[in-house]
PDB file of C-alpha atoms and ligand atoms in Angstrom:
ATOM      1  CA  UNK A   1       0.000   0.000   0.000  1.00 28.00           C
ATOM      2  CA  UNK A   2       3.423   2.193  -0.236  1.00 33.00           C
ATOM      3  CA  UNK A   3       2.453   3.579  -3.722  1.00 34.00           C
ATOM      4  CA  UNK A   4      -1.014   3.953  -3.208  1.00 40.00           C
ATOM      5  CA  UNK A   5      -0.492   6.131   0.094  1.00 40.00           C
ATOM      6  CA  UNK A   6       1.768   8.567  -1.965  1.00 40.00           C
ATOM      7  CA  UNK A   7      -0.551   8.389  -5.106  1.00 47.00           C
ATOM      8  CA  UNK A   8      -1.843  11.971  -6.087  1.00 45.00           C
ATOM      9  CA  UNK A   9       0.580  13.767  -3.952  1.00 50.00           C
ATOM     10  CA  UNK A  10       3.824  15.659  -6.187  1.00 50.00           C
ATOM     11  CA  UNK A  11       6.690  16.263  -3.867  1.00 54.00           C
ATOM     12  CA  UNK A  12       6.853  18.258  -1.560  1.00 49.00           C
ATOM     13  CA  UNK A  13       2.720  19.189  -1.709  1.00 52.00           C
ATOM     14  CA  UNK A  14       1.423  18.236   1.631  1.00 55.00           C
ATOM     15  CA  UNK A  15      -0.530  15.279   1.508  1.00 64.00           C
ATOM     16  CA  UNK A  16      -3.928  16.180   2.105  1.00 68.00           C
ATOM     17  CA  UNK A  17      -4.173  19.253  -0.451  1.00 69.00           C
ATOM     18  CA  UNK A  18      -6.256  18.370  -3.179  1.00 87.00           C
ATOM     19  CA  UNK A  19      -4.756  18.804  -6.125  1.00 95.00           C
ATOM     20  CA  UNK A  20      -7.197  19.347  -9.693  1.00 96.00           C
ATOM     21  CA  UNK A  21      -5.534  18.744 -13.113  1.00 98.00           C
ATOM     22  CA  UNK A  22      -7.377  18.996 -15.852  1.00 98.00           C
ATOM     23  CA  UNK A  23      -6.033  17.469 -19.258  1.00 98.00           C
ATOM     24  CA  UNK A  24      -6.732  19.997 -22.540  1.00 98.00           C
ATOM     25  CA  UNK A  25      -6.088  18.202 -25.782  1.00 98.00           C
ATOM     26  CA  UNK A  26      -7.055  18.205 -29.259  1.00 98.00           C
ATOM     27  CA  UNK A  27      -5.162  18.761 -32.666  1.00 98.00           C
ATOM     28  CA  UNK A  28      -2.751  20.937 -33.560  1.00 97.00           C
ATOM     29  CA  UNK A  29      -4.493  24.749 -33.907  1.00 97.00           C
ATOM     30  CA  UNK A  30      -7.896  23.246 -32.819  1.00 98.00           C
ATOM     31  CA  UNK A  31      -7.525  26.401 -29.944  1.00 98.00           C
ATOM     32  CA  UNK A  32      -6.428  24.737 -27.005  1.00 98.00           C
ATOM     33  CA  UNK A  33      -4.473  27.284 -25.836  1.00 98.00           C
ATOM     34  CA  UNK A  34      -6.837  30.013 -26.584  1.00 98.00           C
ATOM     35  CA  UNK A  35     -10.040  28.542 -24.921  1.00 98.00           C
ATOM     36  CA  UNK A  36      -7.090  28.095 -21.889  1.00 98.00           C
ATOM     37  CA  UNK A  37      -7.087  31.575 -21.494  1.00 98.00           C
ATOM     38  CA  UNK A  38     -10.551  31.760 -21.049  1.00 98.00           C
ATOM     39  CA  UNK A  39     -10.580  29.425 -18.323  1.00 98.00           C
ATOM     40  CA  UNK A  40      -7.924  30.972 -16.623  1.00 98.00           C
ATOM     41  CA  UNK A  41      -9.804  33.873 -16.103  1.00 98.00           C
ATOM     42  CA  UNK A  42     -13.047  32.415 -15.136  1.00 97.00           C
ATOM     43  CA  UNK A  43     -11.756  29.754 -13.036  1.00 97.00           C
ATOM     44  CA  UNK A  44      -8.080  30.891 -11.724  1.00 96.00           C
ATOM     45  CA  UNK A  45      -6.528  27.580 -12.816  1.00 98.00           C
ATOM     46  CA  UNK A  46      -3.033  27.664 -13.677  1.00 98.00           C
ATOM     47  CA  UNK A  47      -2.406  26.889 -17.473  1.00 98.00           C
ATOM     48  CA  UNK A  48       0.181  25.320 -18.216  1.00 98.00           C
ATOM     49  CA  UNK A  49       1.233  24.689 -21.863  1.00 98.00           C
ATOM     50  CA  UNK A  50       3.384  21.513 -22.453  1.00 98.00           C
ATOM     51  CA  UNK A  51       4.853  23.037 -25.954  1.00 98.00           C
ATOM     52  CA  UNK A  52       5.250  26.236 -24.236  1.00 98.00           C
ATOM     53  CA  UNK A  53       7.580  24.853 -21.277  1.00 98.00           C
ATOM     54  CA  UNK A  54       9.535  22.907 -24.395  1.00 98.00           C
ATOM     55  CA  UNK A  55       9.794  25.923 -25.911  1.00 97.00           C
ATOM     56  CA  UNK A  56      11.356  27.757 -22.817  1.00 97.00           C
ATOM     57  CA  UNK A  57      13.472  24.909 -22.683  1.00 97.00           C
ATOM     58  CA  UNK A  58      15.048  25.853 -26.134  1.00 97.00           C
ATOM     59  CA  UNK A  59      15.758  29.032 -25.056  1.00 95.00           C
ATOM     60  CA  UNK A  60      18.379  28.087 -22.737  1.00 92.00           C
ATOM     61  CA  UNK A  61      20.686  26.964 -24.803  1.00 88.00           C
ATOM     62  CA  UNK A  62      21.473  23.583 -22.979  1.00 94.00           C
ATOM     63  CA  UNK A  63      22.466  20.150 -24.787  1.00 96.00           C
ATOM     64  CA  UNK A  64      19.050  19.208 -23.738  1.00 96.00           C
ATOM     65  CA  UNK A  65      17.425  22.691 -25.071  1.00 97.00           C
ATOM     66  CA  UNK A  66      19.372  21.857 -28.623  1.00 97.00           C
ATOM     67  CA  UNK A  67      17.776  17.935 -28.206  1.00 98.00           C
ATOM     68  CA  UNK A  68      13.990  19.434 -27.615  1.00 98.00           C
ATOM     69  CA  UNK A  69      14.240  21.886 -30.366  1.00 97.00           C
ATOM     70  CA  UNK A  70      15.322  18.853 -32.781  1.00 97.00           C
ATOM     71  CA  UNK A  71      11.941  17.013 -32.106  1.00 98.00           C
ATOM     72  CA  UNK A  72       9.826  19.812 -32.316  1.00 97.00           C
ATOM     73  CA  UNK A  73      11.631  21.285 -35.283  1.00 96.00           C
ATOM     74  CA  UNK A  74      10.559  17.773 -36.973  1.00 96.00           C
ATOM     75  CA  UNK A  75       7.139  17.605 -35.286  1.00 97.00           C
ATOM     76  CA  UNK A  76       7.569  14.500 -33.336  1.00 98.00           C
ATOM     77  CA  UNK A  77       7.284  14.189 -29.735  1.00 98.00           C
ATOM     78  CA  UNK A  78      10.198  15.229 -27.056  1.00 98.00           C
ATOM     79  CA  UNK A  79      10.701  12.313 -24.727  1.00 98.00           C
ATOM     80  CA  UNK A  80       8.098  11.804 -22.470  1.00 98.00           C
ATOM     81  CA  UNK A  81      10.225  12.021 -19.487  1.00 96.00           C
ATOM     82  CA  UNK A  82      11.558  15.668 -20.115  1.00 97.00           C
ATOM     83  CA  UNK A  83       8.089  16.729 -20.578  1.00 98.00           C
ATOM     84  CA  UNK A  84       6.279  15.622 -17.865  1.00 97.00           C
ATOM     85  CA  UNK A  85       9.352  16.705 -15.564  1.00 96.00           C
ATOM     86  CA  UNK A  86       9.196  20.172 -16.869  1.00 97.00           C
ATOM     87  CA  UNK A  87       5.468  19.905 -16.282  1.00 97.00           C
ATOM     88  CA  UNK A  88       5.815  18.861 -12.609  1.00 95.00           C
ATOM     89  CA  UNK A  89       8.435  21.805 -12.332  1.00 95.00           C
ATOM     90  CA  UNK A  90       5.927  24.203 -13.296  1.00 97.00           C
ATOM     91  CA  UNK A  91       3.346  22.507 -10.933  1.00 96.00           C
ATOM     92  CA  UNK A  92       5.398  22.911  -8.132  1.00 93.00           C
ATOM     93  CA  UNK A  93       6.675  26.383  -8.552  1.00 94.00           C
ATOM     94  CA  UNK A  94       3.354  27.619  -9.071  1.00 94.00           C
ATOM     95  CA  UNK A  95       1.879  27.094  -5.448  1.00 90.00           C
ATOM     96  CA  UNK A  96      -1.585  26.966  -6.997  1.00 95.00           C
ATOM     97  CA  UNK A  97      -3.811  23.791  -7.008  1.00 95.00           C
ATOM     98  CA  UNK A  98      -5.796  23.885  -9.981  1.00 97.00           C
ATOM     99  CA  UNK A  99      -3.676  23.225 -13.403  1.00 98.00           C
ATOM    100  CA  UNK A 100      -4.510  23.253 -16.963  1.00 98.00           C
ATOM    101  CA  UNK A 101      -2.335  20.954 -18.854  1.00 98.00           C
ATOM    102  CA  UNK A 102      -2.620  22.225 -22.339  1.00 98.00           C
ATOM    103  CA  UNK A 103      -1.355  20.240 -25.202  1.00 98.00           C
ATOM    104  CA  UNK A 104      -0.616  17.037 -22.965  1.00 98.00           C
ATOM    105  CA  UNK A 105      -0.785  13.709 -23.185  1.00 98.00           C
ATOM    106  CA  UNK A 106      -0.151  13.442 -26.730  1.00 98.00           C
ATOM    107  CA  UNK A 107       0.354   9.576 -26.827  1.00 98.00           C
ATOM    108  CA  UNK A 108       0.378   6.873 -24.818  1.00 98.00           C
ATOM    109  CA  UNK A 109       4.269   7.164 -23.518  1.00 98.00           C
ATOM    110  CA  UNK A 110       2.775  10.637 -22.200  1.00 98.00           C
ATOM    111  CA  UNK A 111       0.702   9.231 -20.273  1.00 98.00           C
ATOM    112  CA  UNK A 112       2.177   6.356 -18.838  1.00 98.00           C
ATOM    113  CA  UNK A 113       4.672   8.817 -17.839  1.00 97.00           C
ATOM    114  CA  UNK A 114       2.666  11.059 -15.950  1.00 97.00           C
ATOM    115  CA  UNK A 115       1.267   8.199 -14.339  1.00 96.00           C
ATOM    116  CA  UNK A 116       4.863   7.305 -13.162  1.00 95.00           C
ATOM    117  CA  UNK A 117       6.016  10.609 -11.541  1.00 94.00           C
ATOM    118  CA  UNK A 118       3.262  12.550 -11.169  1.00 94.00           C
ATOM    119  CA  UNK A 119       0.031  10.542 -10.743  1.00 93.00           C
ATOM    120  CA  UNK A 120      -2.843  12.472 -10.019  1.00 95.00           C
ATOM    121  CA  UNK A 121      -5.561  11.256 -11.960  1.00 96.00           C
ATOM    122  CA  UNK A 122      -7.058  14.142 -14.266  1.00 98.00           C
ATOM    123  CA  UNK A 123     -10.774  15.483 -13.092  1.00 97.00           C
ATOM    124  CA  UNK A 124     -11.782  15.271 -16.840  1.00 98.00           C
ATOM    125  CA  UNK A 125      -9.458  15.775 -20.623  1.00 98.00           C
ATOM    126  CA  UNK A 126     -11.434  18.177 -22.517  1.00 98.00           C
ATOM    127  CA  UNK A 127     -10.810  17.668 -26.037  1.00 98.00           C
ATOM    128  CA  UNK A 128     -11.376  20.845 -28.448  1.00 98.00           C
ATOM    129  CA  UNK A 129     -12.600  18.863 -31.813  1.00 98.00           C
ATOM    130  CA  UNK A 130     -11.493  20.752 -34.972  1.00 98.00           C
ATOM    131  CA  UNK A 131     -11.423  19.906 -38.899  1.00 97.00           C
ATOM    132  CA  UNK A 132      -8.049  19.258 -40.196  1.00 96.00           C
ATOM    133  CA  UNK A 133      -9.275  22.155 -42.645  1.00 97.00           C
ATOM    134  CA  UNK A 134     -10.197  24.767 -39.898  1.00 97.00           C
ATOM    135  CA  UNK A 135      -6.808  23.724 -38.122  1.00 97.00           C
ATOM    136  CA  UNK A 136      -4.649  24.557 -41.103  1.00 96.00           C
ATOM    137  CA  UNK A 137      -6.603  27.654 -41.935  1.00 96.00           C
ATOM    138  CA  UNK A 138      -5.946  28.697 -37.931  1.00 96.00           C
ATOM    139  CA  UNK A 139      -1.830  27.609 -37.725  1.00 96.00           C
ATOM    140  CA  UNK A 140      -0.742  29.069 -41.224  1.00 93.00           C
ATOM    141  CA  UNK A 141      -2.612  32.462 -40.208  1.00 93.00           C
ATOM    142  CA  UNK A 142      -1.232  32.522 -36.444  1.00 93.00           C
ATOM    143  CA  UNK A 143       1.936  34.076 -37.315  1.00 85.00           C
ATOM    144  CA  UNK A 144       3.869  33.875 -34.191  1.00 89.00           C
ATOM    145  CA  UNK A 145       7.012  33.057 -35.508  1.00 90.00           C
ATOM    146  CA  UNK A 146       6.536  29.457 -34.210  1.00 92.00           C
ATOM    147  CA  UNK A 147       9.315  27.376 -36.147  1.00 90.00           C
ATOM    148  CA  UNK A 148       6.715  24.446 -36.460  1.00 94.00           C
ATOM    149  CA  UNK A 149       4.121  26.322 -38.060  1.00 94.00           C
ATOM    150  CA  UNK A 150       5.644  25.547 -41.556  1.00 93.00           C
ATOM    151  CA  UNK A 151       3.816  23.238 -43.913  1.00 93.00           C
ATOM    152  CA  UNK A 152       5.804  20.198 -43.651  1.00 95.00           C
ATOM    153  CA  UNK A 153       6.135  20.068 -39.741  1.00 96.00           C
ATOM    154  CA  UNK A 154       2.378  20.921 -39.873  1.00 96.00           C
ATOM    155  CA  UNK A 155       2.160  17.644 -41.846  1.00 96.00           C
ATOM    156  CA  UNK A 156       4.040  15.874 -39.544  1.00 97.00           C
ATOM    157  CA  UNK A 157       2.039  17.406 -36.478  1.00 98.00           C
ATOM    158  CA  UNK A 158      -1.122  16.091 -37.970  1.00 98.00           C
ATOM    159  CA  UNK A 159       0.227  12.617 -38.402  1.00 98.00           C
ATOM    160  CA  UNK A 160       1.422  12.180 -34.485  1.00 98.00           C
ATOM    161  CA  UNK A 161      -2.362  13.549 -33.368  1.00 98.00           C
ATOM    162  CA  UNK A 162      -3.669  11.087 -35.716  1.00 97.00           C
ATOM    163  CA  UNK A 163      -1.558   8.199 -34.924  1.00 98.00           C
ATOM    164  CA  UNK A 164      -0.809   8.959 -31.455  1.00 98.00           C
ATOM    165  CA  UNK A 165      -3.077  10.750 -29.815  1.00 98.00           C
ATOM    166  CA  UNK A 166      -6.202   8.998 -30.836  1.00 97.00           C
ATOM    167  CA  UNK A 167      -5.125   6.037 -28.745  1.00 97.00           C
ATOM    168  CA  UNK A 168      -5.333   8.555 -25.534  1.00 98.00           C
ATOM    169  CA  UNK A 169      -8.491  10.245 -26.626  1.00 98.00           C
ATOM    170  CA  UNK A 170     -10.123   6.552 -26.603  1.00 98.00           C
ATOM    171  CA  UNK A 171      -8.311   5.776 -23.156  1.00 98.00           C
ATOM    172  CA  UNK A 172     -10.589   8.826 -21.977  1.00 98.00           C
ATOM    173  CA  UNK A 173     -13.301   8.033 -23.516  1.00 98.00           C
ATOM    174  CA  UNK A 174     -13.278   4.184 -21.931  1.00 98.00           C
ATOM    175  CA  UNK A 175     -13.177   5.422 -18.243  1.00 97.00           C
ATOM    176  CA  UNK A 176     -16.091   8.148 -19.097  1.00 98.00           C
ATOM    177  CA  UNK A 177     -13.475  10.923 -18.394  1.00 98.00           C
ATOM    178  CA  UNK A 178     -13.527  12.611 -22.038  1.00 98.00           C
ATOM    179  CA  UNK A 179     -15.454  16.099 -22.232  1.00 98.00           C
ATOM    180  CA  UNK A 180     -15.802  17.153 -26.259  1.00 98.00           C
ATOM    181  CA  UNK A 181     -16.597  20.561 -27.657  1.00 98.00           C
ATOM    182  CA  UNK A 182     -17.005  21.303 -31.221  1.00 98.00           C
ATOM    183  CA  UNK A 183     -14.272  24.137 -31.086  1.00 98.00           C
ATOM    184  CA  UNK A 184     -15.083  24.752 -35.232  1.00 98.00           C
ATOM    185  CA  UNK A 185     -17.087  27.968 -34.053  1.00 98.00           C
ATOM    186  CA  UNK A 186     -16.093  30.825 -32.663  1.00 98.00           C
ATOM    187  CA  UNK A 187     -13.754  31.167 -29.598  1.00 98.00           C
ATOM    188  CA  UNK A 188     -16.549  32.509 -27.383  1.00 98.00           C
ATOM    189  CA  UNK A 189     -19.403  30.231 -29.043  1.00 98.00           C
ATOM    190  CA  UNK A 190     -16.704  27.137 -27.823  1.00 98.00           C
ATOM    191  CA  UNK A 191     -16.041  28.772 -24.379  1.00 98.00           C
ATOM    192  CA  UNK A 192     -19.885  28.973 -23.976  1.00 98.00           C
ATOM    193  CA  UNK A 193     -19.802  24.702 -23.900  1.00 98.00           C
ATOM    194  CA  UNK A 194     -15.889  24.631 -21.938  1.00 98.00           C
ATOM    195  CA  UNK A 195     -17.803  27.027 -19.296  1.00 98.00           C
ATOM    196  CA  UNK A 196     -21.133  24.649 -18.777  1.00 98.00           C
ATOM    197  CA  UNK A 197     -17.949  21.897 -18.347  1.00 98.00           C
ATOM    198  CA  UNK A 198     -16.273  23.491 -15.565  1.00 98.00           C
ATOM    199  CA  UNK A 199     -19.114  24.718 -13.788  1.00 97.00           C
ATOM    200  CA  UNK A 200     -20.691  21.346 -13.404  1.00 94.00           C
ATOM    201  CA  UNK A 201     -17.120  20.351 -11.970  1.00 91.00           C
ATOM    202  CA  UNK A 202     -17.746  22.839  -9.147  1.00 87.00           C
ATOM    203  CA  UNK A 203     -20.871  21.837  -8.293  1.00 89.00           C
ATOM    204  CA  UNK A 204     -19.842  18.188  -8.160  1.00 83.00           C
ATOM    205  CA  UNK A 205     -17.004  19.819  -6.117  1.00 79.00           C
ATOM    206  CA  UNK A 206     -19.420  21.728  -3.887  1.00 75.00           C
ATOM    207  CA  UNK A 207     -22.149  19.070  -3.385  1.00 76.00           C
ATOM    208  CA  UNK A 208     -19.210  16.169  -2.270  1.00 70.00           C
ATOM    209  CA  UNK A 209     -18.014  18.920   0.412  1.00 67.00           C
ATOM    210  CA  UNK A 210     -21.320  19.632   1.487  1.00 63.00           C
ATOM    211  CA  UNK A 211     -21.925  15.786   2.161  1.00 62.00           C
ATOM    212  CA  UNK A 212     -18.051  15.487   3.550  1.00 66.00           C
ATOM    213  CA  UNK A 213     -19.354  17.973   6.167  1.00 64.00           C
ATOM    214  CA  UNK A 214     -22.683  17.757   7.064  1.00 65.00           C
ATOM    215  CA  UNK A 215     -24.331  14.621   8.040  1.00 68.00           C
ATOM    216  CA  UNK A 216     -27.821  15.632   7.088  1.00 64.00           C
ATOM    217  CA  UNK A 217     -27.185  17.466   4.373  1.00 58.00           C
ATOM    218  CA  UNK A 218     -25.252  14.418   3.219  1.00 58.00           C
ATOM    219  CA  UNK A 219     -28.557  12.375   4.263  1.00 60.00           C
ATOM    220  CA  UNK A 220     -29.923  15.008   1.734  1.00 55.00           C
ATOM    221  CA  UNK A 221     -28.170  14.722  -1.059  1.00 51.00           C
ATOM    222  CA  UNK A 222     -28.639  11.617  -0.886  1.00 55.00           C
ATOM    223  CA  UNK A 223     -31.983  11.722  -1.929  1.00 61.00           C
ATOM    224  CA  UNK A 224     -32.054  14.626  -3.938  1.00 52.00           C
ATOM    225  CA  UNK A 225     -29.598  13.534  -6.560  1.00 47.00           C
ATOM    226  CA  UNK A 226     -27.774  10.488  -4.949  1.00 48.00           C
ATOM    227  CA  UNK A 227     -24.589  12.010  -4.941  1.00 42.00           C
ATOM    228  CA  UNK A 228     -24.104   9.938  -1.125  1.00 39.00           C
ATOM    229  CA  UNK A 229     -21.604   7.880  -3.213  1.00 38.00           C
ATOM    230  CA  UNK A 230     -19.553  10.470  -4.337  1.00 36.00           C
ATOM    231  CA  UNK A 231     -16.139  10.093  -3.148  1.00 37.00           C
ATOM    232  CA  UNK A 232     -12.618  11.700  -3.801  1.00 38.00           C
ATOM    233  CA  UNK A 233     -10.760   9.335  -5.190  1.00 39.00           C
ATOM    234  CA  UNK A 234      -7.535  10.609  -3.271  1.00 39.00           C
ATOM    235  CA  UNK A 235      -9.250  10.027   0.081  1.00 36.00           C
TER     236      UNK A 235
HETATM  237  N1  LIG B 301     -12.487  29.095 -32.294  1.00 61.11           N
HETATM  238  C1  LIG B 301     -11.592  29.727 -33.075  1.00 61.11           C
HETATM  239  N2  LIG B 301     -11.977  30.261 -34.251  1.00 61.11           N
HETATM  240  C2  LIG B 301     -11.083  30.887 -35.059  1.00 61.11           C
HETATM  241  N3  LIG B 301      -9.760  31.041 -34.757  1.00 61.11           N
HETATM  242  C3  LIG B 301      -9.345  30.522 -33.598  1.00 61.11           C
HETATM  243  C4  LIG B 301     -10.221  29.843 -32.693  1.00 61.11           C
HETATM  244  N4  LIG B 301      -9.524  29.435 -31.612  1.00 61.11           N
HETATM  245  C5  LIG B 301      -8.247  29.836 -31.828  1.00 61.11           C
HETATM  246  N5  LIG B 301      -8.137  30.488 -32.998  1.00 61.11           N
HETATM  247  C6  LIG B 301      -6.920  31.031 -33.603  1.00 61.11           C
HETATM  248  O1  LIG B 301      -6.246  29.914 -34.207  1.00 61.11           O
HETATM  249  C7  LIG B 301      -4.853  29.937 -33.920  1.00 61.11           C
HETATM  250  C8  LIG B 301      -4.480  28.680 -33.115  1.00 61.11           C
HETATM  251  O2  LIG B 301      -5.102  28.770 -31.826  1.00 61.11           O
HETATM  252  P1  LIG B 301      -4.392  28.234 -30.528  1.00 61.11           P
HETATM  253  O3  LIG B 301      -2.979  28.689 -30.508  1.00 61.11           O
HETATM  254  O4  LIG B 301      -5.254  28.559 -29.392  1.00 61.11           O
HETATM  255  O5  LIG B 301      -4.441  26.664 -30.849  1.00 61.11           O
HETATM  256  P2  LIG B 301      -3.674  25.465 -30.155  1.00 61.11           P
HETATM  257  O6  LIG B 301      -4.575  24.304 -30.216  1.00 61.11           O
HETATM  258  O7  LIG B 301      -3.171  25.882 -28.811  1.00 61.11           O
HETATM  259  O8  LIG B 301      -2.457  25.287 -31.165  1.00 61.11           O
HETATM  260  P3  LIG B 301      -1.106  24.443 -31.027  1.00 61.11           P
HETATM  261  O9  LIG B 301      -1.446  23.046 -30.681  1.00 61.11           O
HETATM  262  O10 LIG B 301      -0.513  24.518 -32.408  1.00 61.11           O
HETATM  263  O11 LIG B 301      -0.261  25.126 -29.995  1.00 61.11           O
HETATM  264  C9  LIG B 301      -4.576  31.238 -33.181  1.00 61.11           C
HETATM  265  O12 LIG B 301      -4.168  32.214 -34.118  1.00 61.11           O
HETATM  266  C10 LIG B 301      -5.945  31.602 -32.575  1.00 61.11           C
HETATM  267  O13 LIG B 301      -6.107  32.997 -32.445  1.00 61.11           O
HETATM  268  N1  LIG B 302       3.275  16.678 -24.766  1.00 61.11           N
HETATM  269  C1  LIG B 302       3.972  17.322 -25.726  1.00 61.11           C
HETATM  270  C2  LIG B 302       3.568  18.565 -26.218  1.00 61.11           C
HETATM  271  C3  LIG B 302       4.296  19.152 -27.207  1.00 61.11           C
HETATM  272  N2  LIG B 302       5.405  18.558 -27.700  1.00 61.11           N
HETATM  273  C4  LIG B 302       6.218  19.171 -28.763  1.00 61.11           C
HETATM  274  O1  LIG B 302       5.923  20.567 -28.886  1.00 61.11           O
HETATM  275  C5  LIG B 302       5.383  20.832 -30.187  1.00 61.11           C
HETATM  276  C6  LIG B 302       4.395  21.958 -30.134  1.00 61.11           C
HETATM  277  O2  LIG B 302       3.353  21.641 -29.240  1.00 61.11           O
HETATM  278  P1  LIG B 302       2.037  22.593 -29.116  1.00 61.11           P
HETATM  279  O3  LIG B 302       1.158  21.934 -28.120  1.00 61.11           O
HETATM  280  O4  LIG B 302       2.527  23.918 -28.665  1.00 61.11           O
HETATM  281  O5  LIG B 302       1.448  22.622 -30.490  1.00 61.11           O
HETATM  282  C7  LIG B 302       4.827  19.492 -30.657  1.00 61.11           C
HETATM  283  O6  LIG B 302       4.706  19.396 -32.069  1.00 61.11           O
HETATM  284  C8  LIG B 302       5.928  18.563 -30.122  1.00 61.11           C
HETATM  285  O7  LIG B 302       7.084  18.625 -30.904  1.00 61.11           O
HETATM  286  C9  LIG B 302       5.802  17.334 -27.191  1.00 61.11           C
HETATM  287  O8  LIG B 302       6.805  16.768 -27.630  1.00 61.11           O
HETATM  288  N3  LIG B 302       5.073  16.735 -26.217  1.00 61.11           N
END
């Protein structure tokens, strides 16, 4: 029972702080990182952008800055370890206890990964579901000086969501922990769905506390919307 007593907690996070992660995938310009900064605002999660920590990453100008920056140069996935270490960095600098993982996990290495050395299971992986069309249309117009967002990474990008990712995505689905918005519309007719997502979270969130405290109010619940089962998992 060694693992399973640590399970959930990342380093030096005192056991007993809950700690929310919620997964944001989908393909590459479907707006994942936009409809992040939506949430951010409404619900003061931290976001936290795996291709955005690579990216600081190259900036350093390390040997393993110069190693990232060949993968993503060539679309393919940085090893699964570096990522998910940068990403448990982040988490523990931030001191906040609600993340965002944007962009992450991309295939099944991801994810056994994170299951390794950080282990928290995710409260739901909202994918943001996008024509290959609309995608295209999005990167080649986005004009950030990203070095990927050139027609034959772009290629290549498409392949690994396709080929890798769609193995998670079904992973999700299985255990009933996949949330999909059409994110073809606008950013705000998108955000309109994301938001119904997240506020059903909370009042999961709100109605298990209630019960956690409150012995009639659990009774209550109970018959109001049998939530009486409603446990946290890390408990
Ligand atoms: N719903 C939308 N409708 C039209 N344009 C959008 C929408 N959402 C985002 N965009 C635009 O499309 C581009 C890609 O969006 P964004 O960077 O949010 O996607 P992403 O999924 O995070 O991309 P990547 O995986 O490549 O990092 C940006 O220029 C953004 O302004
Ligand atoms: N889990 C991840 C996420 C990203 N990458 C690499 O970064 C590139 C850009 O990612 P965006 O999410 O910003 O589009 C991506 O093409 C990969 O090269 C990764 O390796 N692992």
């Amino acid at each position: 029972m060694m693992a399973d007593a640590n399970k959930g907690y990342v380093g030096p996070i005192p056991p007993g702080k809950k700690i929310k992660i919620v997964f944001v995938i989908g393909g590459p310009g479907s707006g994942k990182g936009t409809q992040c900064s939506k949430i951010v605002n409404q619900f003061g999660y931290t976001h936290l952008s795996a291709g955005d920590l690579l990216r600081e990453e190259v900036k350093s100008n390390t040997e393993q800055g110069t190693m990232i920056q060949n993968f993503m140069h060539e679309g393919k996935l940085v090893p699964s370890d570096v990522s998910v270490r940068l990403l448990l960095k982040a988490m523990l600098a931030s001191g906040n206890d609600k993340f965002l993982i944007d962009g992450f996990p991309r295939d099944e290495e991801n994810r056994e990964a994170y299951e390794k050395i950080i282990n928290i299971d995710p409260e739901f992986v909202l994918l943001i579901d996008c024509s290959r069309e609309e995608m295209e249309r999005r990167i080649l117009h986005r004009n950030q000086g990203r070095d990927d967002d050139n027609m034959d990474t772009i290629r290549r990008r498409f392949q690994v969501f396709e080929e890798s990712t769609l193995p998670v995505i079904q992973h999700y689905e299985k255990m009933g922990k996949l949330r999909r918005v059409d994110g073809t519309r606008n950013p705000d007719m998108v955000f309109e769905d994301v938001k119904a997502i997240f506020e059903q979270l909370n009042t999961q969130a709100n109605q298990v506390s209630i019960a956690q405290t409150n012995p009639f109010k659990r009774w209550f619940l109970h018959l109001c919307c049998g939530c009486f089962d409603m446990q946290d998992k890390r408990d």
